[in-house]
């Protein structure tokens, strides 16, 4: 039941914004979502399963935003700038995304292992959540590869694709540095544009 699952994940996310994950109770999450505790356990199996599903959902939401940023703007520089801005702003606003992108999990957050865990769930979405979770390095590679796939033209030479991949990775890493040390006036966009001015000629 996807609607119940989303309601439960929303309730868990809201609860996490108010208190540390260690203080979030399954019974409270179920009540806030308007479902029984049994439904919660049927969907996620355990509190650890709920944590993994929540982390997976936030990771997917971040990557969906990356896709939007890469396709919503005109030239390569503006698309990569939008991707960097999305990365920095999402990490500022969402503690789980920030933890996933930086690898810095505070005591307030769940800290699910990145490795796959044994899953006997009958729920396909939970089996996926129980699979391996992306590490910070995985996110850099995922965003870089998505950017190259979207931005490289058909028939692009290998050298052009390799140069674009370097520029994409540099932009992602620059955005992540802005999460750790927020830039001043002009923000992420000015930094990325100045770097891309030297990196890209097209």
CSV table of C-alpha atoms in Angstrom, one decimal:
chain,number,residue,atom,x,y,z
A,1,UNK,CA,0.0,0.0,0.0
A,2,UNK,CA,2.1,2.9,-1.3
A,3,UNK,CA,-0.1,5.6,0.2
A,4,UNK,CA,0.4,4.2,3.7
A,5,UNK,CA,4.1,3.8,3.1
A,6,UNK,CA,4.5,7.4,2.1
A,7,UNK,CA,2.4,8.6,5.0
A,8,UNK,CA,4.6,6.6,7.4
A,9,UNK,CA,7.8,8.0,5.9
A,10,UNK,CA,6.4,11.5,6.1
A,11,UNK,CA,5.5,10.9,9.7
A,12,UNK,CA,9.0,9.5,10.5
A,13,UNK,CA,10.6,12.5,8.8
A,14,UNK,CA,8.5,15.0,10.8
A,15,UNK,CA,9.3,13.1,14.0
A,16,UNK,CA,13.0,13.2,13.2
A,17,UNK,CA,12.8,17.0,12.8
A,18,UNK,CA,11.5,17.3,16.3
A,19,UNK,CA,13.6,14.8,18.3
A,20,UNK,CA,16.6,12.5,17.9
A,21,UNK,CA,16.0,9.2,16.0
A,22,UNK,CA,16.7,7.3,19.2
A,23,UNK,CA,13.6,9.0,20.8
A,24,UNK,CA,11.3,8.4,17.8
A,25,UNK,CA,8.9,5.6,18.7
A,26,UNK,CA,7.3,3.4,16.1
A,27,UNK,CA,3.9,3.7,17.8
A,28,UNK,CA,4.0,7.5,17.5
A,29,UNK,CA,5.0,7.2,13.8
A,30,UNK,CA,2.0,4.9,13.1
A,31,UNK,CA,-0.4,7.2,15.0
A,32,UNK,CA,0.8,10.3,13.2
A,33,UNK,CA,0.3,8.5,9.8
A,34,UNK,CA,-3.2,7.3,10.9
A,35,UNK,CA,-2.4,3.6,10.5
A,36,UNK,CA,-1.9,0.7,12.9
A,37,UNK,CA,1.4,-0.2,14.3
A,38,UNK,CA,1.1,-3.6,12.6
A,39,UNK,CA,0.8,-1.8,9.2
A,40,UNK,CA,4.1,0.0,10.0
A,41,UNK,CA,5.8,-3.3,10.9
A,42,UNK,CA,4.3,-5.0,7.8
A,43,UNK,CA,5.8,-2.2,5.6
A,44,UNK,CA,9.3,-1.8,7.2
A,45,UNK,CA,9.8,-4.8,9.4
A,46,UNK,CA,11.6,-2.9,12.2
A,47,UNK,CA,12.8,0.6,13.2
A,48,UNK,CA,16.0,-0.1,11.3
A,49,UNK,CA,14.0,-1.0,8.2
A,50,UNK,CA,12.1,2.3,8.6
A,51,UNK,CA,15.4,4.2,8.9
A,52,UNK,CA,16.8,2.6,5.7
A,53,UNK,CA,13.6,3.3,3.8
A,54,UNK,CA,13.6,7.0,5.0
A,55,UNK,CA,17.2,7.4,3.9
A,56,UNK,CA,16.5,5.7,0.6
A,57,UNK,CA,13.6,8.0,-0.1
A,58,UNK,CA,15.6,11.1,0.7
A,59,UNK,CA,18.4,9.9,-1.5
A,60,UNK,CA,16.0,9.3,-4.4
A,61,UNK,CA,14.4,12.7,-3.9
A,62,UNK,CA,17.8,14.4,-4.1
A,63,UNK,CA,18.7,12.5,-7.3
A,64,UNK,CA,15.3,13.4,-8.8
A,65,UNK,CA,16.1,17.0,-8.1
A,66,UNK,CA,19.5,16.6,-9.9
A,67,UNK,CA,17.7,15.3,-12.9
A,68,UNK,CA,15.4,18.3,-13.0
A,69,UNK,CA,18.3,20.7,-12.6
A,70,UNK,CA,20.1,19.0,-15.5
A,71,UNK,CA,17.2,19.2,-17.9
A,72,UNK,CA,15.6,22.5,-16.9
A,73,UNK,CA,18.1,25.1,-18.1
A,74,UNK,CA,19.7,26.1,-21.4
A,75,UNK,CA,23.4,25.7,-21.7
A,76,UNK,CA,25.8,23.3,-20.0
A,77,UNK,CA,27.1,26.0,-17.5
A,78,UNK,CA,23.6,26.9,-16.3
A,79,UNK,CA,22.6,23.3,-15.9
A,80,UNK,CA,25.6,22.4,-13.9
A,81,UNK,CA,25.2,25.6,-11.9
A,82,UNK,CA,21.6,24.7,-11.1
A,83,UNK,CA,22.8,21.2,-10.1
A,84,UNK,CA,25.3,22.7,-7.7
A,85,UNK,CA,22.7,25.0,-6.2
A,86,UNK,CA,20.3,22.2,-5.8
A,87,UNK,CA,22.9,20.1,-4.0
A,88,UNK,CA,23.9,22.8,-1.6
A,89,UNK,CA,20.4,24.0,-0.8
A,90,UNK,CA,19.0,20.5,-0.3
A,91,UNK,CA,21.9,19.6,1.9
A,92,UNK,CA,21.3,22.8,4.0
A,93,UNK,CA,17.6,22.1,4.4
A,94,UNK,CA,17.6,18.3,4.8
A,95,UNK,CA,19.8,16.8,7.5
A,96,UNK,CA,19.5,13.3,6.0
A,97,UNK,CA,20.7,14.4,2.6
A,98,UNK,CA,23.5,16.4,4.2
A,99,UNK,CA,24.6,13.3,6.1
A,100,UNK,CA,24.5,11.1,3.0
A,101,UNK,CA,26.4,13.6,0.9
A,102,UNK,CA,29.1,14.3,3.5
A,103,UNK,CA,29.2,11.0,5.4
A,104,UNK,CA,28.8,13.0,8.7
A,105,UNK,CA,25.9,11.4,10.6
A,106,UNK,CA,25.1,13.3,13.8
A,107,UNK,CA,23.8,11.5,16.9
A,108,UNK,CA,20.3,12.9,16.2
A,109,UNK,CA,20.0,10.9,12.9
A,110,UNK,CA,19.6,7.2,12.2
A,111,UNK,CA,22.9,5.8,10.9
A,112,UNK,CA,22.0,2.8,8.8
A,113,UNK,CA,24.9,0.8,7.4
A,114,UNK,CA,25.6,1.4,3.8
A,115,UNK,CA,25.9,-2.3,3.1
A,116,UNK,CA,22.9,-4.3,2.1
A,117,UNK,CA,21.2,-6.1,4.9
A,118,UNK,CA,19.3,-9.4,4.7
A,119,UNK,CA,15.8,-8.8,3.7
A,120,UNK,CA,12.8,-11.1,3.9
A,121,UNK,CA,10.3,-8.3,3.2
A,122,UNK,CA,7.4,-9.0,0.8
A,123,UNK,CA,7.3,-5.3,0.0
A,124,UNK,CA,9.4,-4.6,-3.1
A,125,UNK,CA,10.2,-1.0,-2.0
A,126,UNK,CA,11.5,-2.3,1.3
A,127,UNK,CA,13.7,-4.9,-0.4
A,128,UNK,CA,15.2,-2.0,-2.4
A,129,UNK,CA,15.7,0.0,0.8
A,130,UNK,CA,17.4,-3.0,2.4
A,131,UNK,CA,19.9,-3.1,-0.5
A,132,UNK,CA,23.2,-1.1,-0.4
A,133,UNK,CA,22.8,2.6,0.3
A,134,UNK,CA,24.9,5.2,-1.6
A,135,UNK,CA,28.1,6.5,0.1
A,136,UNK,CA,29.3,10.1,-0.4
A,137,UNK,CA,31.6,8.8,-3.2
A,138,UNK,CA,28.7,7.0,-4.8
A,139,UNK,CA,26.7,10.2,-4.9
A,140,UNK,CA,29.5,12.1,-6.6
A,141,UNK,CA,29.8,9.3,-9.3
A,142,UNK,CA,26.0,9.1,-9.7
A,143,UNK,CA,25.6,12.8,-10.2
A,144,UNK,CA,28.6,13.1,-12.5
A,145,UNK,CA,27.5,10.2,-14.7
A,146,UNK,CA,23.9,11.5,-14.9
A,147,UNK,CA,25.2,14.9,-15.9
A,148,UNK,CA,27.5,13.5,-18.6
A,149,UNK,CA,24.6,11.3,-19.9
A,150,UNK,CA,22.3,14.4,-20.1
A,151,UNK,CA,24.8,17.0,-21.3
A,152,UNK,CA,27.0,15.2,-23.8
A,153,UNK,CA,25.7,15.5,-27.3
A,154,UNK,CA,25.3,12.5,-29.6
A,155,UNK,CA,28.5,11.5,-31.3
A,156,UNK,CA,30.7,13.4,-28.8
A,157,UNK,CA,34.4,12.5,-29.0
A,158,UNK,CA,35.8,10.5,-26.1
A,159,UNK,CA,38.1,13.3,-25.1
A,160,UNK,CA,35.1,15.7,-25.0
A,161,UNK,CA,33.1,13.3,-22.8
A,162,UNK,CA,36.1,12.8,-20.5
A,163,UNK,CA,36.5,16.6,-20.1
A,164,UNK,CA,32.8,17.0,-19.4
A,165,UNK,CA,33.0,14.2,-16.8
A,166,UNK,CA,35.9,16.1,-15.1
A,167,UNK,CA,34.0,19.3,-15.1
A,168,UNK,CA,30.8,17.6,-13.8
A,169,UNK,CA,32.7,16.0,-10.9
A,170,UNK,CA,34.5,19.2,-10.1
A,171,UNK,CA,31.1,21.0,-9.8
A,172,UNK,CA,29.6,18.3,-7.5
A,173,UNK,CA,32.7,18.4,-5.3
A,174,UNK,CA,32.6,22.2,-5.2
A,175,UNK,CA,28.9,22.1,-4.2
A,176,UNK,CA,29.7,19.7,-1.4
A,177,UNK,CA,32.5,22.0,-0.2
A,178,UNK,CA,29.9,24.7,0.0
A,179,UNK,CA,27.8,22.5,2.3
A,180,UNK,CA,30.7,22.2,4.7
A,181,UNK,CA,31.7,25.9,4.4
A,182,UNK,CA,28.9,28.0,3.0
A,183,UNK,CA,30.1,30.7,0.6
A,184,UNK,CA,29.6,34.4,1.1
A,185,UNK,CA,27.9,36.9,-1.3
A,186,UNK,CA,27.2,35.5,-4.7
A,187,UNK,CA,26.9,32.0,-3.2
A,188,UNK,CA,27.4,28.7,-5.0
A,189,UNK,CA,26.3,30.0,-8.4
A,190,UNK,CA,29.2,32.5,-8.7
A,191,UNK,CA,31.7,30.0,-7.6
A,192,UNK,CA,30.5,27.4,-10.1
A,193,UNK,CA,30.3,29.8,-12.9
A,194,UNK,CA,33.8,31.1,-12.4
A,195,UNK,CA,35.2,27.6,-12.3
A,196,UNK,CA,33.2,26.5,-15.4
A,197,UNK,CA,34.4,29.6,-17.3
A,198,UNK,CA,37.8,28.1,-17.2
A,199,UNK,CA,36.8,24.5,-17.6
A,200,UNK,CA,34.3,24.6,-20.5
A,201,UNK,CA,34.7,26.3,-23.8
A,202,UNK,CA,31.3,25.3,-25.3
